[in-house]
Short mmCIF file of C-alpha atoms in Angstrom, two decimals:
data_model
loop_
_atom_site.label_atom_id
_atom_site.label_comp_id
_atom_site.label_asym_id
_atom_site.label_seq_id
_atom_site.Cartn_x
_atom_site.Cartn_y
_atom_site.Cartn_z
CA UNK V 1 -25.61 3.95 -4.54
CA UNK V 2 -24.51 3.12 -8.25
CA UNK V 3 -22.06 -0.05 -8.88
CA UNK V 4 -20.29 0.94 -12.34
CA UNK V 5 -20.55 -2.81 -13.38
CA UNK V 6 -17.83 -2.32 -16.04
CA UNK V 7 -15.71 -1.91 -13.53
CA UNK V 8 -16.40 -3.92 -10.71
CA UNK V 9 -14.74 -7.02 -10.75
CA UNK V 10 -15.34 -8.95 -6.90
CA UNK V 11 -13.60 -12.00 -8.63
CA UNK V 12 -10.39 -10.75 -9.49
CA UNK V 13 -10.48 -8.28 -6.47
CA UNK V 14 -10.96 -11.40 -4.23
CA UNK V 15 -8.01 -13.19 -5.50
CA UNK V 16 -5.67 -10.29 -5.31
CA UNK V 17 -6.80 -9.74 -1.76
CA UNK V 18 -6.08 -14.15 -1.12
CA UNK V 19 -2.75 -13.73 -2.54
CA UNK V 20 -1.80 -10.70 -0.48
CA UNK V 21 -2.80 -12.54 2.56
CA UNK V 22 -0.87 -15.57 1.43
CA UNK V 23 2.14 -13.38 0.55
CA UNK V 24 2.11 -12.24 3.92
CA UNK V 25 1.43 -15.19 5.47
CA UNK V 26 4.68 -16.92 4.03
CA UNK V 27 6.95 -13.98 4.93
CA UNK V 28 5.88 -14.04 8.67
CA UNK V 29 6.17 -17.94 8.94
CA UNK V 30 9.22 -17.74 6.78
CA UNK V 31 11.00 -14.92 8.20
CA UNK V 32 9.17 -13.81 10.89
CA UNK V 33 8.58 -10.68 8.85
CA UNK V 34 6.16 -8.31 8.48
CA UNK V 35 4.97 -7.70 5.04
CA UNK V 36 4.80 -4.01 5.71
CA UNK V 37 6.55 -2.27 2.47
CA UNK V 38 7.34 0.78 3.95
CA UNK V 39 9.72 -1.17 6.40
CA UNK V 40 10.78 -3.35 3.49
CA UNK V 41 11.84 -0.87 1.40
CA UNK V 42 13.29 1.21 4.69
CA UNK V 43 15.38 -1.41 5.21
CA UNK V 44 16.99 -1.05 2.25
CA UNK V 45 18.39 2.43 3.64
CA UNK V 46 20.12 0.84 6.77
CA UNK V 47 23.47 -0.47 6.60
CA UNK V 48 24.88 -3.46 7.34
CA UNK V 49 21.81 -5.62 5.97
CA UNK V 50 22.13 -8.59 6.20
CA UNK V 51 18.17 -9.52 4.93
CA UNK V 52 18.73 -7.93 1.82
CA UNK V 53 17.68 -10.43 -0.51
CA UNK V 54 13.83 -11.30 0.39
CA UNK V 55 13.54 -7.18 0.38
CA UNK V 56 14.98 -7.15 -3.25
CA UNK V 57 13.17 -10.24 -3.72
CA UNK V 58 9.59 -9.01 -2.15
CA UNK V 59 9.68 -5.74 -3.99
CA UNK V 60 10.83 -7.04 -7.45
CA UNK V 61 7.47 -8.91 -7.04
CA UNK V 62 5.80 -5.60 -6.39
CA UNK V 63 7.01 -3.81 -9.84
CA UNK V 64 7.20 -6.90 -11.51
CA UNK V 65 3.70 -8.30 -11.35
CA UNK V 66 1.88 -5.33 -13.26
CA UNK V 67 4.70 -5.66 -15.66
CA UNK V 68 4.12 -9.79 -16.46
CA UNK V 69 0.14 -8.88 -16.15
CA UNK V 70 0.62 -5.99 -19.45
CA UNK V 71 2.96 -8.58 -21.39
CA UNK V 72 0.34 -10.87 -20.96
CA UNK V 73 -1.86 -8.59 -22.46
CA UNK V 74 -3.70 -7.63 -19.27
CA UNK V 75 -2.24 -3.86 -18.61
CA UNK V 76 -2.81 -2.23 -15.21
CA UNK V 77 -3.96 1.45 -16.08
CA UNK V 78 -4.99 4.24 -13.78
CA UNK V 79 -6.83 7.67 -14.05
CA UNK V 80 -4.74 9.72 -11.94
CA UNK V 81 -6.08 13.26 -12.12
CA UNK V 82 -2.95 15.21 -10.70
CA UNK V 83 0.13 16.73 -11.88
CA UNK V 84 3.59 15.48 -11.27
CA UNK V 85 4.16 18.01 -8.50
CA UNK V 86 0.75 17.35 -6.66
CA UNK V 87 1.58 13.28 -6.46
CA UNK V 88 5.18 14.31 -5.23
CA UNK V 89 3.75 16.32 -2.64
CA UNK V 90 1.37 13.55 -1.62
CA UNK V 91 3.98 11.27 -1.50
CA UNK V 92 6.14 12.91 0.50
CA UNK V 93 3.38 13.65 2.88
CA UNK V 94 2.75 9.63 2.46
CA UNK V 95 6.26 8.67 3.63
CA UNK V 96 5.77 11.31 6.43
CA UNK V 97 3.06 9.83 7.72
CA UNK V 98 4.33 5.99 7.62
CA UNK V 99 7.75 7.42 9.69
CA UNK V 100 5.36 8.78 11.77
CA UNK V 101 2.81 5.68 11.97
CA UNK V 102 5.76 3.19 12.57
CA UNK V 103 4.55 1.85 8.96
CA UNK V 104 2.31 2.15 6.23
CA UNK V 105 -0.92 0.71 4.74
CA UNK V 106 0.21 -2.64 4.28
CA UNK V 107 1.80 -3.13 7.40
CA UNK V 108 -0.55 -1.36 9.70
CA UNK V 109 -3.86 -2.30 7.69
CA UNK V 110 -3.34 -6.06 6.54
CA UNK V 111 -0.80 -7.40 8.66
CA UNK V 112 -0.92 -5.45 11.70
CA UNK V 113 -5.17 -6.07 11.99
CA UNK V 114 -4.83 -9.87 11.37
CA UNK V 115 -2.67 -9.72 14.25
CA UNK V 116 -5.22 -8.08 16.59
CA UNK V 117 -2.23 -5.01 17.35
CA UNK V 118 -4.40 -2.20 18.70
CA UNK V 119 -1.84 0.11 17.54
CA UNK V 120 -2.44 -1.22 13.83
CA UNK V 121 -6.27 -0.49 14.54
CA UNK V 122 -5.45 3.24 15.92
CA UNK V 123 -3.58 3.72 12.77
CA UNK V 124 -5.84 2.43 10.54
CA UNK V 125 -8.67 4.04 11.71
CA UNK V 126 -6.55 7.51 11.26
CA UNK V 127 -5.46 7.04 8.08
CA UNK V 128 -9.12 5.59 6.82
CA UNK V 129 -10.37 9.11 7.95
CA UNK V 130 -7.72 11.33 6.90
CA UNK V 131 -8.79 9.70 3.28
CA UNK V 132 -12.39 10.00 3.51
CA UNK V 133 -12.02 13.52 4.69
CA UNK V 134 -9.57 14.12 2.10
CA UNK V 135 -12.44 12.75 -0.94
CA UNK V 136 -14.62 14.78 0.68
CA UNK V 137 -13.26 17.70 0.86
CA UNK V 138 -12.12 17.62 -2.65
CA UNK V 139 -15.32 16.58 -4.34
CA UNK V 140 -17.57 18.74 -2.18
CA UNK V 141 -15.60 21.87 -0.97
CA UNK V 142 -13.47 22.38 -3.16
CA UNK V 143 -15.20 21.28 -6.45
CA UNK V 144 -13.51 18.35 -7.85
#
């Protein structure tokens, strides 16, 4: 195995994982909320709200990190090798899967785990292997 050491960065990747964890810790002892952002932002689409705030609140935080990180001279960048149609298709096969799932990533995969839900494990464990498969199948059978 090769570690591209300009790249790998365990210190910074540590404290973004902390400060999820905090972040979700405080919503759940705060509002007795799952930080799950597909249900955040789902709940956005249901009316009456009357929660609206910490969503508007929780996601602002989401877009508006990476946006005070690249004024501060610290830009997020990615290498997304796709066109605009393939991420819209994989994003609509994304929220798909988190109506399906009862939630996404975030919910199932930090929140729901911590919490010892064996339906978070289930769905974690399926979506960890629909990836893998996915990078696999890309880079080796298809010729990525």
């Amino acid at each position: 195995m090769l570690i591209d050491l300009a790249h790998f960065t365990p210190g910074l990747s540590l404290t973004g994982g902390l400060v999820i964890g905090l972040a979700a810790a405080v919503l759940v002892q705060a509002n007795g909320r799952i930080a799950g952002i597909s249900g955040i932002f789902g709940g956005l689409l249901s009316w009456p709200r009357n929660d609206i705030g910490w969503r508007i609140a929780f996601l602002a935080g989401l877009i508006g990190a990476p946006v005070m990180a690249s004024l501060a001279g610290m830009p997020a960048t990615a290498d997304i090798e796709a066109g605009w149609s393939e991420i819209l298709v994989a994003g609509f096969l994304v929220g798909i899967g988190t109506r399906y799932a009862s939630g996404c990533t975030s919910g199932h995969g930090v929140c729901g785990l911590s919490r010892g839900s064996i339906r978070s494990l289930a769905a974690t464990a399926t979506f960890m292997a629909a990836g893998f498969l996915t990078v696999f199948v890309q880079r080796h059978m298809i010729g990525g």
